[in-house]
Amino acid sequence: MKRNLLALAIATLGTQAAAGTVTIDGADIVIKTKGGFEVKTSDGEYSFKLGGRVQLDYNSYDGVTNAKTGVISAADAGNTGSDLFFRRSRLSIKGHAGDWKYGLSYNLDKSGDDSIDSLKVGYTGFGKQLNITAGKQKEDFGLEDTGGSKWITAIERSMPSNAFDTGNNIGIKIHGASDLITYSLGSYKIDTDSNRDLETSVTGRFVIRPIYSKDAVLHLGAGFTQRDSDTAFDDFDTRVGVRGGDDGDATKLSPQFTSGDGDEMTVYNLEAAYSTGPVHLMAEYFDGEIEAPDTVAGSDDLNVDGYYFQAGWIVTGESRSYKKSSGSFDKVKPSGKNGAWEVFARYDSMDAESGTNIGLVGGEGAETATVGVNWYASSNVKVALNYVKAETDKKIQGEDDGDALVGRLQYTF
Amino acid sequence: MKRNLLALAIATLGTQAAAGTVTIDGADIVIKTKGGFEVKTSDGEYSFKLGGRVQLDYNSYDGVTNAKTGVISAADAGNTGSDLFFRRSRLSIKGHAGDWKYGLSYNLDKSGDDSIDSLKVGYTGFGKQLNITAGKQKEDFGLEDTGGSKWITAIERSMPSNAFDTGNNIGIKIHGASDLITYSLGSYKIDTDSNRDLETSVTGRFVIRPIYSKDAVLHLGAGFTQRDSDTAFDDFDTRVGVRGGDDGDATKLSPQFTSGDGDEMTVYNLEAAYSTGPVHLMAEYFDGEIEAPDTVAGSDDLNVDGYYFQAGWIVTGESRSYKKSSGSFDKVKPSGKNGAWEVFARYDSMDAESGTNIGLVGGEGAETATVGVNWYASSNVKVALNYVKAETDKKIQGEDDGDALVGRLQYTF
Amino acid sequence: MKRNLLALAIATLGTQAAAGTVTIDGADIVIKTKGGFEVKTSDGEYSFKLGGRVQLDYNSYDGVTNAKTGVISAADAGNTGSDLFFRRSRLSIKGHAGDWKYGLSYNLDKSGDDSIDSLKVGYTGFGKQLNITAGKQKEDFGLEDTGGSKWITAIERSMPSNAFDTGNNIGIKIHGASDLITYSLGSYKIDTDSNRDLETSVTGRFVIRPIYSKDAVLHLGAGFTQRDSDTAFDDFDTRVGVRGGDDGDATKLSPQFTSGDGDEMTVYNLEAAYSTGPVHLMAEYFDGEIEAPDTVAGSDDLNVDGYYFQAGWIVTGESRSYKKSSGSFDKVKPSGKNGAWEVFARYDSMDAESGTNIGLVGGEGAETATVGVNWYASSNVKVALNYVKAETDKKIQGEDDGDALVGRLQYTF
């Protein structure tokens, strides 16, 4: 036995000597590549990871989805539009040193956009149930929006998730999770006012998991965001089921004030999801209000609500993973050589109330139905095809329904 | 014997223990740095590589090369212009996971430019003779344009390579290579039309190598590109032999339609090269046509052709390498401590036909002669000095000849 | 003894075999992470390092600091402005191959800014006393400006360091250092003129260290910069003690020509510093002149000077490090688990001479006093809080004093 081990030792060293030796300067180190690159010290004190995502999308869309006034003329409205474009192309770097960590997600974009998707510094010294994170980050509002764009089921998020998305903003958040709950509460910069004084939001989310085991997750959550600004918002708008090419100019449902800017936005949401084996169900409801402009006498408040239902089934038997730290669904990892196949369906609905000083641009409401298939070719590659059917209650340039075919090739590393 | 090996084992381990140990999480790993960074798993399943290039250029140019109307006034025309600027500054990341690979080349540029030079995902599961690559990539047209800007012989590509360059575009390409042939065929996005419908190109290239050995390569090739767009092209333009500083505003030969945009562009090319030992010869011919605008009665088509000859000799005896996967020349690796020295000469010519609705801006033709010397100081550093003599058949702001001195310091990692 | 070592050898190899082996392709390699990533070959021939910095700042500022005409209206002037923003967010990559090295520092910024902070290639083959560096780099002018923004004592540099900062420009510099001296001399691109001919600066700096030991450093230095341009400069401006939010629009002292652009700028400076144990003292004086515009008869030259004094004490006993290669102060490394604490105070003053064709926008002079505390929580994290009191000799929109509270969370890796 000892002799064999000794022989092994000699053999292994022989190989190493031939190829050169690797040492480190500091603590012991662990290295990994799965297409990206990761290094950490064995004692857990330091880590560094570089990765990225590419989403190459094809959109073909007609009828009401390609009828946006000001982008498509009446003569062209409703005809088929098509485009091939990068929906997202990002590099990410993250790491930690002791109790402090950082994370960067950077958009490799055309000029004209702010290129920092997120950039944050966190203190983790109080344990997993109390993290403090400062910098540009998600406000954590809604199940679909809190999850990453890499692992949403459909190619685009639902109409209400899009309409009520708080985006990524600079602020400070406390957040934490146990097996039972996930919570976050933060305050974020929206803008500065005419005095150059900060305008801020307060956003919170609470999730409880009555069931949380290897076999099943039952997720129930609620959230709110309250946003104060003189000029930052006067509408709730959302694209009707398709992005509409590189410029993102698909027709929008955009209820808005006819004149003036709203003073305060408040949105509530409810979320529910159940996942067991290869099947998941999820639904969210959002209810938003923007207070009437001070400056417009008799103006009503702007009220919009929306919801969606989604069901998915991974035909090849894998399960969609769930991250309790953020209370959201995550990646699907294929178990076999031929990848994992998933089919899903989603129904979205948005509705706005009419009133004095309210302009229902795009109409009072819209509905979309989406069906799709995802092929997780490997842990790095996802190929998706979605079909979207959209209807608006009002004709836009003569169109009130349309459909879209959307394809995606995604590589993550 | 065994004792000695054992002693070696103990000694080696002693060193490692003192410096810390490196392990990995997953498959065995190979690490490398030559100024950049590379890691791959020993089983070939995963890899990751980060590199980059910097080209710091000096331009001094006078006469016709510094007489571009609208940039230089008649009073200043022909005087010496000069600039010191980054010609290219790029980071690149590439990697693979199983049969899927990705590559990113990112311009570290001023605002106003699209910063993604290339970003692509490829499937390699069918072997080297059939690759499928999707994303922003080279259309593969022409010998000089298909080769990378790091390893072209002169500082700037030839006039016709510049005039007929298809650029990098988002599309899908099939391509492959054996010792005998290299081919590529793809379709790419040019723009979207007024309906927001995709406008595309089809571009193909075929290369055959009657001679392909360690001692010599004989390369013969042909290519075509056909490009459909309502508004994307109305001229063939090319700078007369020098970039002209950071803004790239050297005088151009720019035959164009006097009114209207062309409807379809078609370009053919022929390429030939021979490389043996330290010597290489290469030549290309391009013939391009843009169809007359529909909207302009009696307009002629726009016809332009051009060619170049080049010969280079590496005085220190090294050979320019050749990549069969892309069918193009590649790096020169110095064999000695003092680097490799290369001298070369190139002659370029461009000609346009006159006709109804054709404006010969910059004249009917231009010719340039370039001589230069390259010092490959190491595998990472290239220092180049080029002298360019340019002539146009028509006077531009009173000038019809000029010369330029161009220097480059290039670092690649 | 031998037996024990043998047992150790076997045990260690056992662990390695279980976790996988790491080899390298080329020379022996050393790997390191302290939150970022570093790899080098043991023979010193190659290296690669990736790091970054994030500075998340909070500004609250009132009185004269928030009264800038054209940004704040008379009605709002002097009220409290506040903002939360990224002051700097940069990634850096550097490496070397043999005698050639490169360095990149890249701003992860909003669009509209040139994103390359620095990008340079250096030749180190002549030893530490004679380096040649080409590319975009610091001109090396002034003690505070030559040091990096990561490790300046206060959150913002002093008023004169800001007013006379040469910035980072594309050029060529020779520089070197011994224990006794540090020097640099370079020529840099400012702009191109109407002929498109280069306009350049010449900037030099010389530092001598009469005392240079582990216990103490005495640093004395002088520098100059001479800058030729037709249009690049017509003022010396500096913010009065605070940045003023993301847009950097705090009120400025901005002596300038009433009409025309200056022809040549010349600035001299003197610098002195003494550091011993936890205490450091430093001071700089700058004297700048812009020649009167040719085109304005009877115009006086524009003359501005300024100075600052600073004293700091690291309460927990650590010393501020000093880099002789650049002749500047560097990082504070906490020795204990609870980090290092530093207190400091600085006094800044700026003065301009009045004259014909001189507009003293913001008045003839300004003074600021800054006190602050720095907590170096770890080698990677710095938390800083500064209080600034500013006074101008002239009322700006009715204000001639004001104060600011500035906070920073900095993460470097």
Coordinates of N, CA and C in Angstrom, one line a residue, chain A residues 6 9-10 13 16 21-37 40 42 50 54 56 58 61 65-68 71-72 76 79-86 89 91 106-111 115 244 246 249-251 375 377-378 380-381 383 409 411 413, chain B residues 2 5-6 8-10 12-13 15-16 19-27 29 31 37 39-41 46-50 93-97 100-102 104 106 111-116 118-122 134-136 170-172 187-189 191-192 194-198:
Chain A
L6 N 3.8 5.6 -2.8 CA 5.1 6.2 -3.1 C 5.3 6.3 -4.6
A9 N 3.4 9.0 -6.0 CA 4.0 10.3 -5.7 C 5.1 10.6 -6.7
I10 N 5.9 9.6 -6.9 CA 7.0 9.9 -7.8 C 6.5 10.1 -9.2
L13 N 4.9 13.6 -9.5 CA 6.0 14.6 -9.5 C 6.7 14.7 -10.8
Q16 N 4.8 16.7 -13.2 CA 4.8 18.1 -12.8 C 6.1 18.8 -13.2
T21 N 6.3 24.1 -12.6 CA 5.6 24.1 -11.3 C 4.8 25.4 -11.1
V22 N 3.7 25.3 -10.4 CA 2.9 26.4 -10.1 C 2.9 26.6 -8.6
T23 N 3.3 27.8 -8.2 CA 3.2 28.1 -6.8 C 2.4 29.4 -6.6
I24 N 2.2 29.8 -5.4 CA 1.4 30.9 -5.1 C 2.1 31.8 -4.1
D25 N 1.7 33.1 -4.1 CA 2.3 34.1 -3.3 C 1.2 34.5 -2.3
G26 N 1.2 33.8 -1.1 CA 0.1 34.1 -0.1 C -0.5 32.8 0.3
A27 N -1.8 32.8 0.5 CA -2.5 31.6 1.0 C -2.7 30.6 -0.1
D28 N -3.0 29.4 0.2 CA -3.3 28.3 -0.8 C -4.5 28.8 -1.7
I29 N -4.4 28.3 -2.9 CA -5.3 28.8 -3.9 C -6.1 27.7 -4.7
V30 N -7.3 28.0 -5.1 CA -8.1 27.1 -5.9 C -8.5 27.8 -7.2
I31 N -8.3 27.1 -8.3 CA -8.5 27.7 -9.6 C -9.6 26.9 -10.4
K32 N -10.4 27.6 -11.2 CA -11.5 26.9 -11.9 C -11.7 27.6 -13.2
T33 N -12.0 26.9 -14.3 CA -12.6 27.5 -15.5 C -13.7 26.6 -16.0
K34 N -14.8 27.3 -16.3 CA -15.9 26.6 -17.0 C -16.3 27.5 -18.2
G35 N -15.2 28.0 -18.8 CA -15.4 29.0 -19.9 C -15.1 30.4 -19.5
G36 N -15.3 30.7 -18.2 CA -14.9 32.0 -17.6 C -13.6 31.6 -16.7
F37 N -13.4 32.4 -15.7 CA -12.2 32.2 -14.9 C -12.5 32.5 -13.4
K40 N -9.8 31.4 -6.0 CA -10.1 31.7 -4.6 C -9.0 31.1 -3.7
S42 N -7.9 29.0 -0.5 CA -8.5 27.8 0.2 C -9.1 28.2 1.5
L50 N -14.3 36.2 -13.2 CA -14.6 36.9 -14.4 C -15.5 36.1 -15.2
V54 N -23.7 36.8 -23.4 CA -24.1 37.3 -24.7 C -25.5 36.8 -25.1
L56 N -27.8 37.0 -28.3 CA -28.0 37.4 -29.7 C -29.5 37.1 -30.1
Y58 N -33.1 37.4 -32.5 CA -33.8 37.7 -33.7 C -35.3 38.0 -33.4
Y61 N -41.8 40.8 -36.1 CA -43.0 41.2 -35.4 C -43.9 42.0 -36.4
T65 N -47.8 45.2 -32.9 CA -46.5 45.3 -32.3 C -45.5 46.1 -33.1
N66 N -45.8 46.3 -34.4 CA -45.0 47.2 -35.2 C -45.8 48.4 -35.8
A67 N -46.4 49.1 -34.8 CA -47.3 50.2 -35.2 C -47.0 51.4 -34.4
K68 N -45.9 51.5 -33.7 CA -45.6 52.6 -32.8 C -45.6 54.0 -33.5
V71 N -42.5 56.1 -34.9 CA -41.4 55.3 -35.3 C -41.7 54.6 -36.6
I72 N -43.0 54.1 -36.7 CA -43.5 53.6 -37.9 C -44.6 54.5 -38.5
D76 N -46.5 52.3 -43.2 CA -45.8 51.1 -42.9 C -46.4 50.3 -41.7
N79 N -46.9 46.2 -40.9 CA -46.1 45.3 -41.7 C -45.1 44.6 -40.8
T80 N -44.4 43.6 -41.4 CA -43.5 42.8 -40.6 C -42.2 43.6 -40.4
G81 N -41.7 43.8 -39.2 CA -40.4 44.3 -38.9 C -39.5 43.2 -38.5
S82 N -38.2 43.3 -38.7 CA -37.4 42.2 -38.2 C -36.0 42.8 -37.9
D83 N -35.3 42.1 -37.0 CA -33.9 42.6 -36.7 C -33.2 41.4 -36.1
L84 N -31.9 41.5 -36.2 CA -30.9 40.6 -35.5 C -30.0 41.5 -34.7
F85 N -29.8 41.3 -33.4 CA -29.1 42.3 -32.6 C -28.7 41.6 -31.3
F86 N -27.7 42.3 -30.6 CA -27.3 41.9 -29.3 C -28.3 42.5 -28.3
S89 N -25.0 42.3 -23.8 CA -23.7 41.8 -23.9 C -22.9 42.4 -22.7
L91 N -19.9 41.9 -19.4 CA -18.9 41.3 -18.7 C -19.1 41.5 -17.2
Y106 N -21.0 45.0 -16.5 CA -20.7 46.1 -17.4 C -21.3 45.8 -18.8
N107 N -22.1 46.7 -19.3 CA -22.7 46.6 -20.6 C -21.7 47.0 -21.7
L108 N -21.4 46.1 -22.6 CA -20.6 46.3 -23.8 C -21.5 46.9 -24.9
D109 N -21.8 48.2 -24.8 CA -22.9 48.7 -25.5 C -22.5 49.7 -26.5
K110 N -23.4 50.1 -27.3 CA -23.2 51.3 -28.2 C -23.1 52.5 -27.3
S111 N -22.6 53.6 -27.8 CA -22.5 54.8 -27.0 C -23.9 55.3 -26.7
S115 N -23.0 52.6 -19.2 CA -22.5 51.3 -19.4 C -22.4 50.4 -18.1
G244 N -38.8 44.5 -30.3 CA -38.9 45.3 -31.5 C -37.5 45.8 -32.0
D246 N -33.2 46.2 -32.3 CA -32.1 46.8 -31.5 C -32.5 48.0 -30.8
D249 N -38.1 49.5 -30.2 CA -39.2 50.4 -30.5 C -40.5 49.7 -30.9
A250 N -40.7 48.5 -30.2 CA -42.1 47.9 -30.4 C -43.1 48.9 -29.8
T251 N -44.3 48.7 -30.3 CA -45.4 49.5 -29.8 C -45.6 49.4 -28.3
W375 N -33.9 25.3 -25.3 CA -33.0 24.2 -25.3 C -31.7 24.7 -24.6
A377 N -28.5 23.8 -24.2 CA -27.6 22.8 -24.9 C -26.5 22.4 -24.0
S378 N -26.0 23.2 -23.1 CA -25.0 22.9 -22.1 C -25.2 23.9 -21.0
N380 N -23.5 26.3 -20.5 CA -23.2 27.7 -21.0 C -24.1 28.2 -22.1
V381 N -24.8 27.3 -22.8 CA -25.5 27.7 -24.0 C -27.0 27.5 -23.9
V383 N -30.6 28.1 -26.2 CA -31.2 28.5 -27.4 C -32.7 28.6 -27.2
L409 N -30.0 33.2 -29.1 CA -28.8 32.3 -28.8 C -28.1 33.0 -27.6
Y411 N -25.0 32.7 -24.7 CA -23.8 32.1 -24.1 C -23.4 32.8 -22.8
F413 N -20.6 32.6 -19.5 CA -19.4 32.0 -19.0 C -18.9 32.6 -17.7
Chain B
K2 N 15.6 4.8 -7.9 CA 14.4 5.0 -7.2 C 14.6 6.0 -6.0
L5 N 14.9 9.6 -7.3 CA 13.5 10.1 -7.6 C 12.8 10.5 -6.3
L6 N 13.0 9.6 -5.3 CA 12.3 9.9 -4.0 C 12.8 11.2 -3.4
L8 N 14.1 13.6 -5.0 CA 13.5 14.7 -5.8 C 12.1 15.0 -5.3
A9 N 11.3 14.0 -5.1 CA 9.9 14.2 -4.7 C 9.9 14.9 -3.4
I10 N 10.7 14.6 -2.5 CA 10.7 15.2 -1.2 C 11.1 16.7 -1.3
T12 N 11.0 18.7 -3.9 CA 10.0 19.5 -4.6 C 8.8 19.8 -3.7
L13 N 8.4 18.8 -3.0 CA 7.3 19.0 -2.1 C 7.6 20.0 -1.0
T15 N 9.5 22.6 -1.3 CA 9.4 23.9 -1.9 C 7.9 24.3 -2.0
Q16 N 7.1 23.4 -2.4 CA 5.7 23.7 -2.6 C 5.1 24.1 -1.3
A19 N 5.7 27.6 -0.2 CA 5.1 28.6 -1.0 C 3.6 28.5 -1.0
G20 N 3.0 27.5 -0.5 CA 1.5 27.3 -0.6 C 1.2 26.4 -1.7
T21 N 0.0 25.8 -1.7 CA -0.4 24.8 -2.7 C -1.5 25.4 -3.6
V22 N -1.5 24.9 -4.8 CA -2.5 25.3 -5.7 C -3.3 24.1 -6.1
T23 N -4.6 24.1 -5.9 CA -5.5 23.0 -6.4 C -6.5 23.6 -7.3
I24 N -7.3 22.7 -7.8 CA -8.4 23.2 -8.7 C -9.7 22.5 -8.4
D25 N -10.8 23.1 -8.8 CA -12.1 22.6 -8.5 C -12.7 22.2 -9.8
G26 N -12.5 20.9 -10.1 CA -13.0 20.4 -11.4 C -11.9 19.6 -12.1
A27 N -11.8 19.7 -13.4 CA -10.8 19.0 -14.2 C -9.4 19.6 -14.0
I29 N -5.9 21.4 -14.8 CA -5.8 22.7 -15.4 C -4.4 23.1 -15.9
I31 N -2.1 26.5 -17.0 CA -2.1 28.0 -16.9 C -0.9 28.5 -17.7
F37 N -3.2 36.4 -20.2 CA -3.5 35.3 -19.3 C -4.3 34.2 -20.0
V39 N -5.9 30.1 -19.4 CA -6.1 28.9 -18.6 C -7.0 27.9 -19.3
K40 N -6.6 26.6 -19.3 CA -7.5 25.6 -19.9 C -7.4 24.3 -19.1
T41 N -8.5 23.5 -19.3 CA -8.4 22.2 -18.6 C -7.6 21.3 -19.5
Y46 N -12.6 23.0 -21.4 CA -12.8 24.4 -21.1 C -11.6 25.2 -21.4
S47 N -11.7 26.4 -21.8 CA -10.6 27.3 -21.8 C -11.0 28.8 -21.6
F48 N -10.1 29.6 -21.3 CA -10.4 31.0 -21.1 C -9.1 31.8 -21.4
K49 N -9.2 32.9 -22.1 CA -8.0 33.6 -22.5 C -8.3 35.1 -22.5
L50 N -7.5 35.9 -21.9 CA -7.6 37.4 -21.9 C -6.4 38.0 -22.6
I93 N -11.4 38.7 -25.1 CA -11.6 37.6 -24.2 C -12.1 36.5 -25.1
K94 N -11.6 35.3 -24.9 CA -12.2 34.2 -25.7 C -12.1 32.9 -24.8
G95 N -13.0 32.0 -25.1 CA -13.0 30.7 -24.4 C -13.9 29.7 -25.0
H96 N -13.9 28.5 -24.4 CA -14.8 27.6 -24.9 C -15.3 26.6 -23.8
A97 N -16.4 26.0 -24.0 CA -16.9 25.0 -23.1 C -17.5 23.9 -24.0
W100 N -18.9 24.5 -27.8 CA -19.3 25.8 -28.0 C -18.2 26.8 -27.6
K101 N -17.9 27.8 -28.4 CA -16.9 28.8 -28.1 C -17.4 30.2 -28.2
Y102 N -16.8 31.1 -27.6 CA -17.2 32.5 -27.7 C -15.9 33.4 -27.9
L104 N -14.7 37.7 -27.8 CA -15.1 39.2 -27.7 C -13.8 40.0 -28.0
Y106 N -13.1 44.1 -27.9 CA -13.8 45.3 -27.5 C -12.9 46.5 -27.6
S111 N -16.2 58.0 -26.9 CA -17.6 57.8 -27.1 C -17.9 58.1 -28.6
G112 N -19.1 57.7 -29.0 CA -19.5 57.9 -30.3 C -19.3 56.8 -31.2
D113 N -18.5 55.8 -30.8 CA -18.3 54.6 -31.6 C -19.0 53.4 -30.9
D114 N -19.4 52.5 -31.7 CA -19.9 51.3 -31.2 C -18.6 50.5 -30.7
S115 N -18.6 50.1 -29.5 CA -17.4 49.6 -28.9 C -17.1 48.1 -29.1
I116 N -18.1 47.4 -29.6 CA -17.9 46.0 -29.8 C -17.3 45.8 -31.2
S118 N -15.9 42.8 -32.2 CA -16.5 41.5 -32.6 C -17.0 40.8 -31.3
L119 N -18.0 40.0 -31.5 CA -18.6 39.3 -30.3 C -19.4 38.1 -31.0
K120 N -18.9 36.9 -30.7 CA -19.4 35.8 -31.5 C -19.5 34.5 -30.7
V121 N -20.4 33.7 -31.1 CA -20.5 32.4 -30.5 C -20.4 31.3 -31.6
G122 N -19.6 30.3 -31.4 CA -19.4 29.3 -32.5 C -19.7 27.9 -32.0
A134 N -22.1 32.6 -35.1 CA -23.1 33.6 -35.1 C -22.7 34.8 -34.2
G135 N -23.1 36.0 -34.6 CA -22.7 37.2 -33.8 C -22.0 38.2 -34.7
K136 N -21.4 39.2 -34.1 CA -20.7 40.3 -34.8 C -19.3 39.7 -35.2
I170 N -23.2 41.8 -37.7 CA -23.9 40.7 -37.0 C -24.5 39.8 -38.1
G171 N -24.2 38.5 -38.0 CA -24.7 37.6 -38.9 C -24.4 36.2 -38.6
I172 N -24.6 35.3 -39.5 CA -24.2 33.9 -39.3 C -23.4 33.4 -40.5
S187 N -24.3 35.3 -44.1 CA -25.3 36.4 -44.3 C -25.3 37.3 -43.1
Y188 N -25.3 38.6 -43.4 CA -25.1 39.6 -42.3 C -26.1 40.7 -42.4
K189 N -26.3 41.3 -41.2 CA -27.2 42.5 -41.2 C -26.4 43.7 -41.6
D191 N -28.5 46.8 -42.2 CA -29.3 47.9 -41.6 C -30.7 47.4 -41.5
T192 N -31.6 48.3 -41.1 CA -33.1 48.0 -41.2 C -33.7 49.1 -42.1
S194 N -37.1 51.3 -43.9 CA -38.1 52.1 -43.3 C -39.3 51.4 -42.7
N195 N -39.5 50.1 -43.1 CA -40.4 49.2 -42.4 C -39.8 48.6 -41.1
R196 N -38.6 48.9 -40.9 CA -37.8 48.2 -39.8 C -37.6 46.7 -40.1
D197 N -37.4 46.4 -41.4 CA -37.2 45.0 -41.8 C -35.7 44.9 -42.1
L198 N -35.1 43.8 -41.8 CA -33.7 43.6 -42.0 C -33.2 43.8 -43.4

